[in-house]
mmCIF file of C-alpha atoms and ligand atoms in Angstrom:
data_model
loop_
_atom_site.group_PDB
_atom_site.id
_atom_site.type_symbol
_atom_site.label_atom_id
_atom_site.label_comp_id
_atom_site.label_asym_id
_atom_site.label_seq_id
_atom_site.Cartn_x
_atom_site.Cartn_y
_atom_site.Cartn_z
ATOM 1 C CA MET A 1 -12.514 -114.214 82.891
ATOM 2 C CA THR A 2 -9.406 -112.441 84.118
ATOM 3 C CA GLN A 3 -9.108 -109.697 86.677
ATOM 4 C CA THR A 4 -6.259 -107.178 86.729
ATOM 5 C CA GLN A 5 -5.420 -105.361 89.911
ATOM 6 C CA THR A 6 -2.644 -103.094 91.072
ATOM 7 C CA VAL A 7 -0.947 -104.599 94.110
ATOM 8 C CA ALA A 8 -1.043 -101.928 96.792
ATOM 9 C CA PHE A 9 2.084 -101.317 98.874
ATOM 10 C CA SER A 10 1.713 -102.471 102.448
ATOM 11 C CA LYS A 11 3.671 -101.907 105.615
ATOM 12 C CA ASN A 12 2.007 -105.006 107.084
ATOM 13 C CA SER A 13 4.214 -107.450 105.250
ATOM 14 C CA THR A 14 7.989 -107.494 104.982
ATOM 15 C CA ASN A 15 9.811 -108.723 101.882
ATOM 16 C CA ILE A 16 13.471 -109.645 102.246
ATOM 17 C CA PHE A 17 15.441 -110.128 99.035
ATOM 18 C CA PHE A 18 18.551 -111.831 100.410
ATOM 19 C CA HIS A 19 21.572 -112.175 98.107
ATOM 20 C CA ILE A 20 23.588 -114.844 99.926
ATOM 21 C CA LEU A 21 26.435 -114.719 97.377
ATOM 22 C CA THR A 22 27.189 -112.951 94.101
ATOM 23 C CA THR A 23 28.956 -115.835 92.336
ATOM 24 C CA CYS A 24 27.146 -117.256 89.316
ATOM 25 C CA ASN A 25 27.856 -119.886 86.670
ATOM 26 C CA LEU A 26 26.207 -117.736 83.964
ATOM 27 C CA LYS A 27 27.113 -114.350 82.482
ATOM 28 C CA CYS A 28 23.732 -112.979 81.396
ATOM 29 C CA ARG A 29 23.901 -109.847 79.240
ATOM 30 C CA HIS A 30 21.658 -107.861 81.573
ATOM 31 C CA CYS A 31 22.906 -109.189 84.933
ATOM 32 C CA TYR A 32 22.279 -106.569 87.614
ATOM 33 C CA ILE A 33 24.771 -107.999 90.093
ATOM 34 C CA ASN A 34 27.556 -105.474 90.531
ATOM 35 C CA PRO A 35 30.406 -106.989 92.609
ATOM 36 C CA ALA A 36 32.055 -103.569 93.034
ATOM 37 C CA GLN A 37 28.934 -102.447 94.930
ATOM 38 C CA HIS A 38 27.637 -105.763 96.271
ATOM 39 C CA GLY A 39 30.814 -107.610 97.259
ATOM 40 C CA LYS A 40 32.139 -111.000 96.189
ATOM 41 C CA ASP A 41 31.654 -112.896 99.428
ATOM 42 C CA THR A 42 29.764 -116.127 99.899
ATOM 43 C CA LEU A 43 28.118 -115.489 103.245
ATOM 44 C CA PRO A 44 28.922 -118.127 105.879
ATOM 45 C CA LEU A 45 25.922 -119.927 107.332
ATOM 46 C CA PRO A 46 26.290 -118.347 110.822
ATOM 47 C CA THR A 47 26.111 -114.892 109.212
ATOM 48 C CA ILE A 48 23.058 -115.831 107.134
ATOM 49 C CA LYS A 49 21.364 -117.095 110.284
ATOM 50 C CA ALA A 50 22.228 -113.955 112.256
ATOM 51 C CA TRP A 51 20.928 -111.646 109.507
ATOM 52 C CA LEU A 52 17.722 -113.670 109.141
ATOM 53 C CA GLU A 53 17.255 -113.413 112.903
ATOM 54 C CA ALA A 54 17.654 -109.628 112.705
ATOM 55 C CA PHE A 55 14.631 -109.518 110.386
ATOM 56 C CA SER A 56 12.660 -112.156 112.264
ATOM 57 C CA LYS A 57 12.161 -109.670 115.112
ATOM 58 C CA ASN A 58 9.970 -107.677 112.744
ATOM 59 C CA SER A 59 6.337 -108.299 113.746
ATOM 60 C CA ASN A 60 5.002 -108.301 110.185
ATOM 61 C CA SER A 61 4.296 -111.314 108.033
ATOM 62 C CA LYS A 62 7.710 -111.934 106.453
ATOM 63 C CA ASN A 63 8.508 -113.248 102.976
ATOM 64 C CA LEU A 64 12.019 -114.377 102.119
ATOM 65 C CA ILE A 65 13.443 -114.518 98.601
ATOM 66 C CA LEU A 66 16.875 -116.163 98.447
ATOM 67 C CA LEU A 67 18.989 -114.948 95.541
ATOM 68 C CA GLY A 68 22.547 -114.667 94.251
ATOM 69 C CA GLY A 69 24.361 -114.771 91.936
ATOM 70 C CA GLU A 70 23.064 -118.308 91.759
ATOM 71 C CA PRO A 71 21.905 -119.285 95.265
ATOM 72 C CA THR A 72 22.071 -123.037 94.600
ATOM 73 C CA LEU A 73 25.872 -122.627 94.353
ATOM 74 C CA HIS A 74 25.822 -121.887 98.083
ATOM 75 C CA PRO A 75 26.795 -125.116 99.876
ATOM 76 C CA GLU A 76 24.562 -124.285 102.864
ATOM 77 C CA LEU A 77 21.436 -123.171 101.005
ATOM 78 C CA ALA A 78 19.291 -125.994 102.396
ATOM 79 C CA ALA A 79 20.425 -125.225 105.950
ATOM 80 C CA ALA A 80 19.593 -121.537 105.418
ATOM 81 C CA VAL A 81 16.085 -122.486 104.218
ATOM 82 C CA LYS A 82 15.463 -124.727 107.212
ATOM 83 C CA HIS A 83 16.668 -122.031 109.609
ATOM 84 C CA ALA A 84 14.384 -119.440 107.998
ATOM 85 C CA ARG A 85 11.435 -121.822 108.220
ATOM 86 C CA GLY A 86 12.165 -122.311 111.908
ATOM 87 C CA LEU A 87 12.150 -118.529 112.385
ATOM 88 C CA GLY A 88 8.577 -118.354 111.092
ATOM 89 C CA PHE A 89 8.977 -116.745 107.669
ATOM 90 C CA ALA A 90 5.570 -116.856 105.985
ATOM 91 C CA SER A 91 6.945 -117.776 102.572
ATOM 92 C CA ILE A 92 10.331 -118.808 101.212
ATOM 93 C CA THR A 93 11.276 -118.566 97.536
ATOM 94 C CA ILE A 94 14.530 -119.626 95.881
ATOM 95 C CA ASP A 95 15.354 -117.710 92.687
ATOM 96 C CA THR A 96 17.464 -119.834 90.343
ATOM 97 C CA ASN A 97 18.768 -119.853 86.790
ATOM 98 C CA GLY A 98 17.671 -123.511 86.620
ATOM 99 C CA TYR A 99 20.980 -125.298 87.116
ATOM 100 C CA LEU A 100 19.881 -126.401 90.620
ATOM 101 C CA PHE A 101 23.359 -127.127 91.927
ATOM 102 C CA GLY A 102 24.120 -129.151 95.053
ATOM 103 C CA ASP A 103 21.196 -131.536 94.548
ATOM 104 C CA ILE A 104 19.030 -128.898 96.235
ATOM 105 C CA LEU A 105 15.741 -130.574 95.265
ATOM 106 C CA ALA A 106 16.699 -133.585 97.384
ATOM 107 C CA LYS A 107 17.716 -131.470 100.384
ATOM 108 C CA VAL A 108 14.566 -129.379 100.869
ATOM 109 C CA THR A 109 10.879 -130.220 100.771
ATOM 110 C CA PRO A 110 7.783 -128.485 99.362
ATOM 111 C CA ALA A 111 6.810 -127.778 102.986
ATOM 112 C CA GLU A 112 10.022 -125.765 103.375
ATOM 113 C CA VAL A 113 10.230 -123.965 100.004
ATOM 114 C CA ASP A 114 7.047 -122.281 98.755
ATOM 115 C CA TYR A 115 8.383 -121.538 95.265
ATOM 116 C CA PHE A 116 11.373 -122.228 93.089
ATOM 117 C CA SER A 117 11.489 -119.236 90.765
ATOM 118 C CA PHE A 118 13.268 -119.756 87.434
ATOM 119 C CA SER A 119 14.566 -117.184 84.947
ATOM 120 C CA LEU A 120 14.116 -117.571 81.209
ATOM 121 C CA ASP A 121 14.539 -114.695 78.757
ATOM 122 C CA GLY A 122 13.196 -116.133 75.522
ATOM 123 C CA ALA A 123 10.547 -118.573 74.374
ATOM 124 C CA THR A 124 13.130 -120.144 72.043
ATOM 125 C CA ARG A 125 16.556 -121.566 72.678
ATOM 126 C CA GLU A 126 18.092 -119.131 70.204
ATOM 127 C CA THR A 127 16.827 -115.961 71.883
ATOM 128 C CA ASN A 128 17.264 -117.099 75.477
ATOM 129 C CA ASP A 129 20.765 -118.443 74.962
ATOM 130 C CA GLN A 130 21.894 -115.245 73.229
ATOM 131 C CA ILE A 131 20.981 -113.380 76.406
ATOM 132 C CA ARG A 132 21.727 -115.933 79.127
ATOM 133 C CA GLY A 133 24.370 -118.173 77.562
ATOM 134 C CA ALA A 134 24.611 -121.412 75.578
ATOM 135 C CA GLY A 135 22.730 -124.321 77.096
ATOM 136 C CA SER A 136 20.790 -122.234 79.623
ATOM 137 C CA TYR A 137 17.433 -122.691 77.842
ATOM 138 C CA GLU A 138 17.424 -126.496 77.919
ATOM 139 C CA THR A 139 18.849 -126.565 81.445
ATOM 140 C CA CYS A 140 16.186 -124.191 82.740
ATOM 141 C CA LEU A 141 13.290 -126.124 81.167
ATOM 142 C CA GLU A 142 14.704 -129.401 82.470
ATOM 143 C CA GLY A 143 15.121 -127.832 85.921
ATOM 144 C CA ILE A 144 11.481 -126.674 85.942
ATOM 145 C CA ARG A 145 10.254 -130.155 84.969
ATOM 146 C CA ARG A 146 12.348 -131.852 87.668
ATOM 147 C CA THR A 147 11.175 -129.347 90.281
ATOM 148 C CA ILE A 148 7.498 -129.853 89.433
ATOM 149 C CA ASP A 149 8.007 -133.648 89.424
ATOM 150 C CA ARG A 150 9.256 -133.359 93.016
ATOM 151 C CA GLY A 151 6.033 -131.608 94.031
ATOM 152 C CA PHE A 152 7.306 -128.020 94.345
ATOM 153 C CA ALA A 153 5.402 -124.949 93.141
ATOM 154 C CA THR A 154 7.232 -122.915 90.499
ATOM 155 C CA SER A 155 7.439 -119.419 89.045
ATOM 156 C CA LEU A 156 9.061 -118.169 85.870
ATOM 157 C CA ILE A 157 10.594 -114.710 85.475
ATOM 158 C CA TYR A 158 10.947 -113.169 81.971
ATOM 159 C CA THR A 159 12.924 -109.943 81.755
ATOM 160 C CA ILE A 160 11.641 -107.939 78.790
ATOM 161 C CA SER A 161 14.205 -106.239 76.549
ATOM 162 C CA SER A 162 14.338 -105.275 72.883
ATOM 163 C CA ALA A 163 16.019 -108.651 72.282
ATOM 164 C CA ASN A 164 13.058 -110.751 73.440
ATOM 165 C CA ILE A 165 9.825 -108.720 73.563
ATOM 166 C CA HIS A 166 8.821 -110.288 70.231
ATOM 167 C CA GLU A 167 8.770 -113.739 71.879
ATOM 168 C CA LEU A 168 6.608 -112.892 74.888
ATOM 169 C CA GLU A 169 3.462 -114.150 73.178
ATOM 170 C CA MET A 170 5.206 -117.444 72.410
ATOM 171 C CA MET A 171 5.499 -117.996 76.159
ATOM 172 C CA VAL A 172 1.761 -118.785 76.334
ATOM 173 C CA PRO A 173 2.017 -122.399 75.027
ATOM 174 C CA LEU A 174 5.382 -122.944 76.678
ATOM 175 C CA LEU A 175 4.074 -121.984 80.132
ATOM 176 C CA ASP A 176 1.026 -124.132 79.549
ATOM 177 C CA SER A 177 3.075 -127.192 78.652
ATOM 178 C CA LEU A 178 5.457 -126.742 81.579
ATOM 179 C CA GLY A 179 2.746 -126.350 84.242
ATOM 180 C CA VAL A 180 4.287 -123.277 85.916
ATOM 181 C CA ASP A 181 2.092 -121.687 88.637
ATOM 182 C CA ARG A 182 3.158 -118.029 88.422
ATOM 183 C CA PHE A 183 4.654 -115.870 85.659
ATOM 184 C CA PHE A 184 6.553 -112.672 86.429
ATOM 185 C CA ILE A 185 7.339 -110.188 83.686
ATOM 186 C CA GLN A 186 10.141 -107.777 84.544
ATOM 187 C CA VAL A 187 11.447 -104.832 82.558
ATOM 188 C CA ILE A 188 15.130 -104.415 81.928
ATOM 189 C CA GLY A 189 16.492 -101.583 84.015
ATOM 190 C CA LEU A 190 19.675 -99.629 84.084
ATOM 191 C CA ARG A 191 21.432 -101.616 86.737
ATOM 192 C CA GLY A 192 24.570 -103.730 86.629
ATOM 193 C CA LYS A 193 25.720 -104.619 83.112
ATOM 194 C CA SER A 194 22.669 -102.955 81.495
ATOM 195 C CA ALA A 195 23.787 -99.631 82.935
ATOM 196 C CA VAL A 196 26.819 -99.419 80.677
ATOM 197 C CA ALA A 197 26.607 -97.076 77.683
ATOM 198 C CA GLN A 198 22.838 -96.887 77.286
ATOM 199 C CA ASP A 199 21.002 -93.932 75.812
ATOM 200 C CA GLY A 200 17.425 -95.185 75.894
ATOM 201 C CA SER A 201 17.034 -95.163 72.134
ATOM 202 C CA ASP A 202 15.055 -97.826 70.300
ATOM 203 C CA SER A 203 18.114 -98.847 68.300
ATOM 204 C CA PRO A 204 18.689 -102.599 67.972
ATOM 205 C CA GLU A 205 21.666 -102.206 70.325
ATOM 206 C CA SER A 206 19.568 -100.667 73.108
ATOM 207 C CA PRO A 207 18.166 -103.325 75.448
ATOM 208 C CA GLN A 208 15.356 -101.088 76.675
ATOM 209 C CA VAL A 209 11.879 -101.063 75.185
ATOM 210 C CA SER A 210 9.889 -97.884 74.613
ATOM 211 C CA ARG A 211 6.617 -97.029 76.339
ATOM 212 C CA THR A 212 4.795 -97.681 73.059
ATOM 213 C CA GLN A 213 6.301 -101.163 72.673
ATOM 214 C CA TRP A 214 5.633 -102.032 76.310
ATOM 215 C CA LEU A 215 1.989 -100.979 76.254
ATOM 216 C CA ALA A 216 1.376 -102.629 72.873
ATOM 217 C CA VAL A 217 2.620 -106.033 74.003
ATOM 218 C CA VAL A 218 2.830 -106.666 77.736
ATOM 219 C CA PRO A 219 -0.688 -106.100 79.178
ATOM 220 C CA GLY A 220 -2.355 -108.044 76.328
ATOM 221 C CA VAL A 221 -0.036 -111.052 76.518
ATOM 222 C CA ALA A 222 -0.285 -111.039 80.319
ATOM 223 C CA ARG A 223 -4.081 -111.341 80.014
ATOM 224 C CA LYS A 224 -3.742 -114.232 77.555
ATOM 225 C CA ILE A 225 -1.418 -116.112 79.899
ATOM 226 C CA ALA A 226 -3.729 -115.524 82.860
ATOM 227 C CA GLN A 227 -6.585 -117.040 80.850
ATOM 228 C CA HIS A 228 -4.629 -120.296 81.092
ATOM 229 C CA GLY A 229 -4.974 -120.261 84.876
ATOM 230 C CA ILE A 230 -1.468 -118.897 85.553
ATOM 231 C CA SER A 231 -1.051 -115.968 87.935
ATOM 232 C CA VAL A 232 0.762 -113.150 86.064
ATOM 233 C CA THR A 233 2.546 -110.160 87.586
ATOM 234 C CA TYR A 234 4.208 -107.301 85.710
ATOM 235 C CA PRO A 235 5.451 -103.847 86.651
ATOM 236 C CA LYS A 236 3.073 -100.980 86.040
ATOM 237 C CA VAL A 237 5.954 -98.742 84.809
ATOM 238 C CA PHE A 238 3.813 -95.838 83.502
ATOM 239 C CA LEU A 239 1.166 -93.892 85.413
ATOM 240 C CA ASN A 240 -1.506 -91.722 83.842
ATOM 241 C CA SER A 241 -1.793 -88.200 85.190
ATOM 242 C CA ASP A 242 -4.841 -89.156 87.286
ATOM 243 C CA GLU A 243 -3.079 -92.105 88.976
ATOM 244 C CA LYS A 244 -1.480 -91.577 92.346
ATOM 245 C CA PHE A 245 2.290 -91.936 92.616
ATOM 246 C CA GLU A 246 3.793 -93.623 95.685
ATOM 247 C CA CYS A 247 7.415 -94.467 96.451
ATOM 248 C CA ALA A 248 7.747 -97.930 98.006
ATOM 249 C CA GLY A 249 10.670 -96.587 100.009
ATOM 250 C CA THR A 250 8.178 -94.581 102.086
ATOM 251 C CA VAL A 251 5.138 -96.879 102.122
ATOM 252 C CA ALA A 252 6.372 -100.493 101.988
ATOM 253 C CA ASP A 253 8.704 -102.717 103.975
ATOM 254 C CA ASN A 254 11.219 -104.157 101.501
ATOM 255 C CA TYR A 255 14.875 -104.972 102.119
ATOM 256 C CA PHE A 256 17.469 -105.818 99.475
ATOM 257 C CA VAL A 257 20.375 -107.439 101.307
ATOM 258 C CA PHE A 258 23.858 -107.968 99.835
ATOM 259 C CA PRO A 259 26.822 -110.059 101.007
ATOM 260 C CA ASN A 260 28.943 -106.993 101.806
ATOM 261 C CA GLY A 261 26.345 -106.012 104.412
ATOM 262 C CA ARG A 262 24.629 -103.255 102.427
ATOM 263 C CA VAL A 263 20.853 -103.175 102.786
ATOM 264 C CA TYR A 264 18.818 -101.084 100.351
ATOM 265 C CA ARG A 265 15.106 -100.199 100.409
ATOM 266 C CA CYS A 266 15.032 -99.526 96.638
ATOM 267 C CA PRO A 267 16.462 -101.711 93.855
ATOM 268 C CA LEU A 268 17.180 -98.723 91.608
ATOM 269 C CA CYS A 269 19.672 -97.498 94.216
ATOM 270 C CA GLU A 270 21.727 -100.684 94.217
ATOM 271 C CA ASP A 271 24.454 -99.418 91.863
ATOM 272 C CA PHE A 272 25.310 -96.592 94.250
ATOM 273 C CA PRO A 273 26.678 -96.431 97.814
ATOM 274 C CA ILE A 274 23.470 -94.809 99.077
ATOM 275 C CA HIS A 275 22.028 -97.768 101.026
ATOM 276 C CA SER A 276 20.088 -96.615 104.057
ATOM 277 C CA LEU A 277 20.929 -99.598 106.277
ATOM 278 C CA CYS A 278 23.843 -101.954 106.770
ATOM 279 C CA PHE A 279 24.845 -104.908 108.891
ATOM 280 C CA GLN A 280 27.527 -104.140 111.446
ATOM 281 C CA GLU A 281 28.499 -107.007 113.753
ATOM 282 C CA ASN A 282 25.294 -108.719 112.630
ATOM 283 C CA GLN A 283 23.134 -105.797 113.766
ATOM 284 C CA LEU A 284 21.034 -103.882 111.246
ATOM 285 C CA VAL A 285 21.904 -100.199 111.652
ATOM 286 C CA PRO A 286 21.053 -97.014 109.715
ATOM 287 C CA THR A 287 23.755 -95.390 107.577
ATOM 288 C CA ALA A 288 24.760 -91.732 107.632
ATOM 289 C CA LYS A 289 23.039 -89.175 105.408
ATOM 290 C CA LEU A 290 22.817 -88.568 102.495
ATOM 291 C CA ASN A 291 21.297 -91.906 101.592
ATOM 292 C CA GLU A 292 18.423 -93.298 99.523
ATOM 293 C CA GLN A 293 15.850 -92.276 102.155
ATOM 294 C CA ASP A 294 16.579 -88.623 101.391
ATOM 295 C CA PHE A 295 15.702 -89.200 97.726
ATOM 296 C CA PHE A 296 12.453 -91.038 98.539
ATOM 297 C CA GLN A 297 11.066 -87.860 100.103
ATOM 298 C CA LEU A 298 11.435 -85.753 96.940
ATOM 299 C CA ASP A 299 8.141 -84.982 95.207
ATOM 300 C CA ILE A 300 8.717 -84.428 91.470
ATOM 301 C CA PRO A 301 6.228 -84.309 88.572
ATOM 302 C CA GLU A 302 8.038 -87.180 86.824
ATOM 303 C CA GLY A 303 7.190 -89.656 89.637
ATOM 304 C CA CYS A 304 10.130 -91.884 90.615
ATOM 305 C CA VAL A 305 13.089 -89.709 91.480
ATOM 306 C CA MET A 306 15.680 -92.456 90.924
ATOM 307 C CA ASN A 307 14.330 -93.108 87.441
ATOM 308 C CA LYS A 308 14.601 -89.390 86.663
ATOM 309 C CA MET A 309 18.230 -89.423 87.778
ATOM 310 C CA ILE A 310 19.486 -92.596 86.112
ATOM 311 C CA GLN A 311 17.297 -92.963 83.010
ATOM 312 C CA PRO A 312 15.738 -89.520 82.307
ATOM 313 C CA TYR A 313 15.168 -90.310 78.611
ATOM 314 C CA HIS A 314 12.303 -92.599 79.701
ATOM 315 C CA ILE A 315 10.155 -89.513 80.228
ATOM 316 C CA SER A 316 8.493 -87.433 77.499
ATOM 317 C CA TYR A 317 7.545 -83.798 78.034
ATOM 318 C CA GLY A 318 4.812 -81.687 76.451
ATOM 319 C CA GLU A 319 5.321 -78.192 75.044
ATOM 320 C CA GLU A 320 4.949 -76.601 78.467
ATOM 321 C CA GLY A 321 7.718 -78.831 79.842
ATOM 322 C CA VAL A 322 5.164 -80.895 81.736
ATOM 323 C CA PRO A 323 5.779 -84.681 81.784
ATOM 324 C CA GLU A 324 3.249 -86.545 79.632
ATOM 325 C CA TYR A 325 3.097 -89.342 82.195
ATOM 326 C CA LYS A 326 4.699 -90.336 85.466
ATOM 327 C CA ILE A 327 7.090 -93.225 85.964
ATOM 328 C CA ALA A 328 5.695 -95.524 88.633
ATOM 329 C CA CYS A 329 7.787 -97.016 91.396
ATOM 330 C CA CYS A 330 9.626 -100.006 89.919
ATOM 331 C CA LEU A 331 8.066 -102.104 92.691
ATOM 332 C CA LEU A 332 4.467 -101.269 91.757
ATOM 333 C CA LYS A 333 2.940 -104.349 90.128
ATOM 334 C CA GLU A 334 -0.138 -105.335 88.212
ATOM 335 C CA GLU A 335 -1.404 -108.810 89.025
ATOM 336 C CA ILE A 336 -3.791 -110.834 86.868
ATOM 337 C CA ASN A 337 -5.528 -113.940 88.042
ATOM 338 C CA GLY A 338 -8.073 -115.784 86.018
ATOM 339 C CA GLY A 339 -8.539 -118.768 83.815
HETATM 340 S S1 SF4 B 401 21.684 -116.047 86.365
HETATM 341 FE FE1 SF4 B 401 21.207 -114.149 87.472
HETATM 342 S S2 SF4 B 401 23.019 -113.725 88.714
HETATM 343 FE FE2 SF4 B 401 23.620 -115.235 87.149
HETATM 344 S S3 SF4 B 401 24.483 -113.996 85.476
HETATM 345 FE FE3 SF4 B 401 22.294 -114.368 85.045
HETATM 346 S S4 SF4 B 401 21.221 -112.549 85.862
HETATM 347 FE FE4 SF4 B 401 23.298 -112.617 86.788
HETATM 348 S S1 SF4 B 402 12.004 -97.152 92.376
HETATM 349 FE FE1 SF4 B 402 11.650 -94.956 92.693
HETATM 350 S S2 SF4 B 402 9.650 -94.833 93.609
HETATM 351 FE FE2 SF4 B 402 10.364 -96.977 93.871
HETATM 352 S S3 SF4 B 402 11.408 -97.105 95.857
HETATM 353 FE FE3 SF4 B 402 12.948 -96.554 94.332
HETATM 354 S S4 SF4 B 402 13.022 -94.294 94.340
HETATM 355 FE FE4 SF4 B 402 11.104 -94.910 95.331
#
């Protein structure tokens, strides 16, 4: 039996999504890294340590997700992990495309890294490699196997687009055979490369899926995967009129940190210079208004105000001009455990 629950936002835990560099060996079609907004620096280890220390003063339980670009390209990744562990972070995750550079598996231990989180965007080589590049499918699967062999826990992230939604169901046997612990389904958003020349149509060229496609496929496949004992998380995306809307920017404690020192509270804001915090001389300080915090306060019938501004065609209206549904915060997740 499986059980689906919406993961409530909490101010009692802090999640730090720390991009320690923006360099990557791949060129995925939907990459959300935007060097013009996020910088091109590889952060030196002393800076990483200082920024981690700035967050460690926070009294909450703290979770660290190390990202890039490709974080295993950072020559000091293992040292950054060990420093974070020493600072008392409750969990540490490394997000990777699977190439696992720098012999990282030999330099950290399962006691230091809670999860290696891999990205795969197709159940077949053909589909994944069209999105993420030639050879990335085999490399990712091989990386997962090596990581599990070394005793680490693993996650897999699948970003749904019109190019791969038809293969989501095929992930059930693949996940089973790999032995992955957690499966995260994401939805392609209008950030980074995906933000260029999109109109939200269901044309084969549009990477975005419609509400109908999403609801027809994702919740059902997620339940099937959970029946195999894998924890599954996916974004709620659409709220019914009787469901309460909340903006994580006002009710959660998330930080999205970039190498140029920008710190956002909302991922949908990352393509714009509206970050509400930044690092100055290794101190985390608020930025001047207007910034993302001013948008979080706006109460609109469509739900998420950033979604309304950057992808308004995701919302349908009735005859009275009333939205037929609300768009949930992109950070609101459904979690299914079972098996
Ligand atoms: S692996 Fe990640 S950072 Fe690298 S190109 Fe792909 S989406 Fe971008
Ligand atoms: S995605 Fe929307 S609702 Fe969520 S934090 Fe950003 S602005 Fe707020």
